[in-house]
Amino acid sequence: MLLYVDSNFASPYALPAYVSLIEKGLTFDVKPLELFANAQKADAFATTSITARVPTLVHDHFSLSESSAICEYIDESFEGTLLYPTGLRDRARARQVQAWMRSDLMPIREERPTFVVFCGARRPALSSQGLEATQKLFAAALQLLEGRRNEYLFGDWSIADVDLAMMLQRLVAHGDTVPQKLVDYANHQWLRPSVQQWIKHPRPPLTEY
């Protein structure tokens, strides 16, 4: 089994795919691609990935890109830690969170790239659009965590916790103002051993892309 990731190990989408494989206790190889050099556009990889994007998983001559699809494939293919809640509605909500993290909050993604989390990069103060996006993120995250959901979104850990924590860590790691409950939640997810393996992975000097 092979997982293609970015060479800086900073992709917010490769992270949950990598964590999913670790959580299932699977043996796999990692192939870093230099996205700053457009390695993902090389014919061999583009043909394998179909979408020419990382992460891409290769398993038994089957290749799959798009991280949430990879997470679902891994969960449905292998025994081990459940990546998604068992309840129908909680599982749907987990997929909603994952889809939201990939399709919205663009000002946060642009102004706080994951290089600030994993590579120590710094950025100017958030713009008005960035601040507006953070308020949207905070309101939704606090609602999702309301009541019994303090450490995890659904009582037990799920891969959606990694995705939500990744978005929050863009702000937490940079030192932006974040509600304490969300700081505690994001930092709790960051302590999970599978996430720590990604965080502690050796990285080359940063070349942004």
CSV table of C-alpha atoms in Angstrom, one decimal:
chain,number,residue,atom,x,y,z
A,1,MET,CA,0.0,0.0,0.0
A,2,LEU,CA,1.3,3.4,-0.9
A,3,LEU,CA,0.2,6.9,0.0
A,4,TYR,CA,1.3,9.9,-2.0
A,5,VAL,CA,1.7,13.1,0.1
A,6,ASP,CA,3.3,16.5,-0.2
A,7,SER,CA,7.0,16.7,0.5
A,8,ASN,CA,6.5,19.3,3.3
A,9,PHE,CA,4.0,17.0,5.1
A,10,ALA,CA,1.8,20.1,5.4
A,11,SER,CA,-1.3,19.1,3.3
A,12,PRO,CA,-4.4,19.4,5.4
A,13,TYR,CA,-5.9,16.7,3.2
A,14,ALA,CA,-3.0,14.2,3.3
A,15,LEU,CA,-3.2,14.4,7.1
A,16,PRO,CA,-6.5,12.6,7.6
A,17,ALA,CA,-5.6,10.0,5.0
A,18,TYR,CA,-2.3,9.3,6.8
A,19,VAL,CA,-4.0,9.2,10.2
A,20,SER,CA,-6.7,6.8,8.9
A,21,LEU,CA,-4.0,4.3,7.8
A,22,ILE,CA,-2.2,4.6,11.1
A,23,GLU,CA,-5.4,4.2,13.1
A,24,LYS,CA,-6.2,0.9,11.2
A,25,GLY,CA,-2.8,-0.4,12.1
A,26,LEU,CA,-1.9,-0.8,8.4
A,27,THR,CA,1.6,-1.1,6.9
A,28,PHE,CA,2.1,1.4,4.1
A,29,ASP,CA,4.8,3.3,2.3
A,30,VAL,CA,4.8,7.1,1.9
A,31,LYS,CA,5.8,8.8,-1.3
A,32,PRO,CA,6.4,12.6,-1.0
A,33,LEU,CA,5.9,14.7,-4.0
A,34,GLU,CA,7.4,18.2,-4.4
A,35,LEU,CA,4.3,20.2,-5.2
A,36,PHE,CA,6.3,23.4,-5.5
A,37,ALA,CA,8.0,21.8,-8.5
A,38,ASN,CA,4.6,20.6,-9.9
A,39,ALA,CA,5.6,16.9,-9.4
A,40,GLN,CA,1.9,16.1,-9.2
A,41,LYS,CA,1.5,17.1,-12.8
A,42,ALA,CA,4.0,14.5,-14.1
A,43,ASP,CA,2.3,12.1,-16.4
A,44,ALA,CA,2.9,9.0,-14.3
A,45,PHE,CA,1.4,10.4,-11.2
A,46,ALA,CA,-1.4,12.3,-12.9
A,47,THR,CA,-2.5,9.0,-14.6
A,48,THR,CA,-2.4,7.2,-11.3
A,49,SER,CA,-4.2,9.9,-9.3
A,50,ILE,CA,-6.7,10.8,-12.1
A,51,THR,CA,-7.1,14.2,-10.5
A,52,ALA,CA,-3.4,14.9,-10.2
A,53,ARG,CA,-3.8,15.7,-6.5
A,54,VAL,CA,-2.4,14.5,-3.2
A,55,PRO,CA,-3.2,12.6,-1.2
A,56,THR,CA,-3.5,9.6,-3.5
A,57,LEU,CA,-3.7,6.0,-2.1
A,58,VAL,CA,-2.6,3.0,-4.1
A,59,HIS,CA,-3.9,-0.4,-2.9
A,60,ASP,CA,-3.8,-3.6,-4.8
A,61,HIS,CA,-3.6,-1.9,-8.2
A,62,PHE,CA,-6.5,0.4,-7.2
A,63,SER,CA,-5.7,4.1,-6.9
A,64,LEU,CA,-7.9,6.7,-5.2
A,65,SER,CA,-7.5,10.4,-4.6
A,66,GLU,CA,-9.5,13.0,-2.6
A,67,SER,CA,-8.9,12.6,1.1
A,68,SER,CA,-12.5,12.1,2.4
A,69,ALA,CA,-13.0,9.3,-0.3
A,70,ILE,CA,-9.7,7.7,0.9
A,71,CYS,CA,-10.9,7.9,4.6
A,72,GLU,CA,-14.2,6.2,3.7
A,73,TYR,CA,-12.5,3.6,1.6
A,74,ILE,CA,-10.0,2.7,4.4
A,75,ASP,CA,-12.8,2.5,7.0
A,76,GLU,CA,-14.9,0.2,4.9
A,77,SER,CA,-12.0,-2.0,3.8
A,78,PHE,CA,-10.2,-2.7,7.0
A,79,GLU,CA,-10.8,-3.8,10.6
A,80,GLY,CA,-9.5,-1.7,13.4
A,81,THR,CA,-10.4,1.7,14.9
A,82,LEU,CA,-13.6,3.0,13.5
A,83,LEU,CA,-13.0,6.2,11.6
A,84,TYR,CA,-16.7,7.3,11.4
A,85,PRO,CA,-19.5,7.1,13.9
A,86,THR,CA,-21.8,4.1,13.7
A,87,GLY,CA,-25.0,6.0,14.0
A,88,LEU,CA,-26.5,7.1,10.7
A,89,ARG,CA,-27.0,10.7,11.5
A,90,ASP,CA,-23.7,11.1,13.3
A,91,ARG,CA,-21.9,9.5,10.4
A,92,ALA,CA,-23.7,11.9,8.0
A,93,ARG,CA,-22.7,14.8,10.3
A,94,ALA,CA,-19.1,13.7,10.3
A,95,ARG,CA,-19.1,13.7,6.5
A,96,GLN,CA,-20.7,17.1,6.5
A,97,VAL,CA,-17.9,18.4,8.7
A,98,GLN,CA,-15.3,16.9,6.3
A,99,ALA,CA,-17.0,18.4,3.3
A,100,TRP,CA,-17.3,21.8,4.9
A,101,MET,CA,-13.6,21.9,5.8
A,102,ARG,CA,-12.8,21.3,2.1
A,103,SER,CA,-15.2,23.7,0.5
A,104,ASP,CA,-15.5,26.8,2.7
A,105,LEU,CA,-13.6,29.2,4.9
A,106,MET,CA,-11.3,30.1,2.1
A,107,PRO,CA,-10.0,33.3,3.8
A,108,ILE,CA,-8.6,31.2,6.7
A,109,ARG,CA,-7.1,28.7,4.3
A,110,GLU,CA,-5.4,31.5,2.3
A,111,GLU,CA,-4.3,33.7,5.2
A,112,ARG,CA,-3.3,30.8,7.5
A,113,PRO,CA,-1.9,28.1,5.3
A,114,THR,CA,-0.9,24.9,7.1
A,115,PHE,CA,2.8,26.0,6.7
A,116,VAL,CA,2.1,28.0,9.9
A,117,VAL,CA,1.1,24.9,11.7
A,118,PHE,CA,3.8,22.4,10.5
A,119,CYS,CA,6.6,24.6,9.3
A,120,GLY,CA,6.6,27.6,11.6
A,121,ALA,CA,5.7,30.1,8.8
A,122,ARG,CA,4.2,33.5,9.9
A,123,ARG,CA,1.6,35.7,8.3
A,124,PRO,CA,0.2,39.2,8.8
A,125,ALA,CA,-2.9,39.9,10.9
A,126,LEU,CA,-6.1,38.5,9.5
A,127,SER,CA,-8.1,40.6,7.1
A,128,SER,CA,-11.7,41.6,7.6
A,129,GLN,CA,-12.7,38.6,5.5
A,130,GLY,CA,-10.4,36.4,7.5
A,131,LEU,CA,-11.9,37.6,10.8
A,132,GLU,CA,-15.4,37.0,9.4
A,133,ALA,CA,-14.5,33.5,8.4
A,134,THR,CA,-13.1,32.8,11.9
A,135,GLN,CA,-16.3,33.9,13.5
A,136,LYS,CA,-18.3,31.5,11.2
A,137,LEU,CA,-15.9,28.7,12.1
A,138,PHE,CA,-16.0,29.4,15.8
A,139,ALA,CA,-19.8,29.6,15.9
A,140,ALA,CA,-20.3,26.3,14.0
A,141,ALA,CA,-17.6,24.5,16.0
A,142,LEU,CA,-19.0,25.6,19.3
A,143,GLN,CA,-22.4,24.4,18.2
A,144,LEU,CA,-21.1,21.1,17.1
A,145,LEU,CA,-19.3,20.6,20.5
A,146,GLU,CA,-22.2,21.9,22.6
A,147,GLY,CA,-23.2,19.7,25.6
A,148,ARG,CA,-21.5,16.4,26.1
A,149,ARG,CA,-19.2,16.9,23.1
A,150,ASN,CA,-16.2,18.4,24.7
A,151,GLU,CA,-13.3,16.1,23.6
A,152,TYR,CA,-14.8,14.7,20.5
A,153,LEU,CA,-17.6,15.7,18.1
A,154,PHE,CA,-19.5,12.4,18.6
A,155,GLY,CA,-18.6,11.1,22.0
A,156,ASP,CA,-15.8,8.9,20.6
A,157,TRP,CA,-13.0,10.0,18.3
A,158,SER,CA,-13.6,10.1,14.6
A,159,ILE,CA,-11.6,11.3,11.6
A,160,ALA,CA,-13.8,14.4,11.4
A,161,ASP,CA,-12.2,15.5,14.6
A,162,VAL,CA,-8.9,15.6,12.8
A,163,ASP,CA,-10.3,17.7,10.0
A,164,LEU,CA,-12.0,20.2,12.3
A,165,ALA,CA,-8.9,20.4,14.5
A,166,MET,CA,-6.7,21.0,11.5
A,167,MET,CA,-8.8,24.1,10.6
A,168,LEU,CA,-8.6,25.4,14.1
A,169,GLN,CA,-4.9,24.8,14.4
A,170,ARG,CA,-4.3,27.2,11.6
A,171,LEU,CA,-5.3,29.9,14.0
A,172,VAL,CA,-4.2,28.3,17.3
A,173,ALA,CA,-0.7,27.5,16.2
A,174,HIS,CA,-0.3,31.0,14.8
A,175,GLY,CA,-1.4,32.7,18.0
A,176,ASP,CA,-4.6,34.1,16.8
A,177,THR,CA,-7.5,34.7,19.3
A,178,VAL,CA,-9.5,31.5,19.6
A,179,PRO,CA,-12.2,30.6,22.2
A,180,GLN,CA,-10.5,28.6,24.9
A,181,LYS,CA,-12.9,25.6,24.5
A,182,LEU,CA,-11.9,25.4,20.9
A,183,VAL,CA,-8.2,25.7,21.8
A,184,ASP,CA,-8.5,22.8,24.2
A,185,TYR,CA,-10.4,20.7,21.7
A,186,ALA,CA,-7.9,21.3,18.9
A,187,ASN,CA,-4.9,20.7,21.1
A,188,HIS,CA,-6.5,17.5,22.4
A,189,GLN,CA,-6.8,16.1,18.9
A,190,TRP,CA,-3.2,17.1,18.3
A,191,LEU,CA,-2.1,14.8,21.1
A,192,ARG,CA,-3.5,11.6,19.5
A,193,PRO,CA,-0.6,9.3,18.7
A,194,SER,CA,-1.6,8.9,15.0
A,195,VAL,CA,-1.6,12.7,14.6
A,196,GLN,CA,1.6,13.0,16.4
A,197,GLN,CA,3.3,10.7,13.9
A,198,TRP,CA,2.4,13.2,11.2
A,199,ILE,CA,3.4,16.2,13.2
A,200,LYS,CA,6.8,14.7,14.1
A,201,HIS,CA,7.6,13.5,10.6
A,202,PRO,CA,10.9,14.9,9.3
A,203,ARG,CA,10.4,17.8,6.9
A,204,PRO,CA,12.8,19.5,4.4
A,205,PRO,CA,13.4,23.2,4.5
A,206,LEU,CA,10.1,24.9,3.6
A,207,THR,CA,9.6,25.8,-0.1
A,208,GLU,CA,6.1,27.3,-0.3
A,209,TYR,CA,3.8,26.6,-3.2
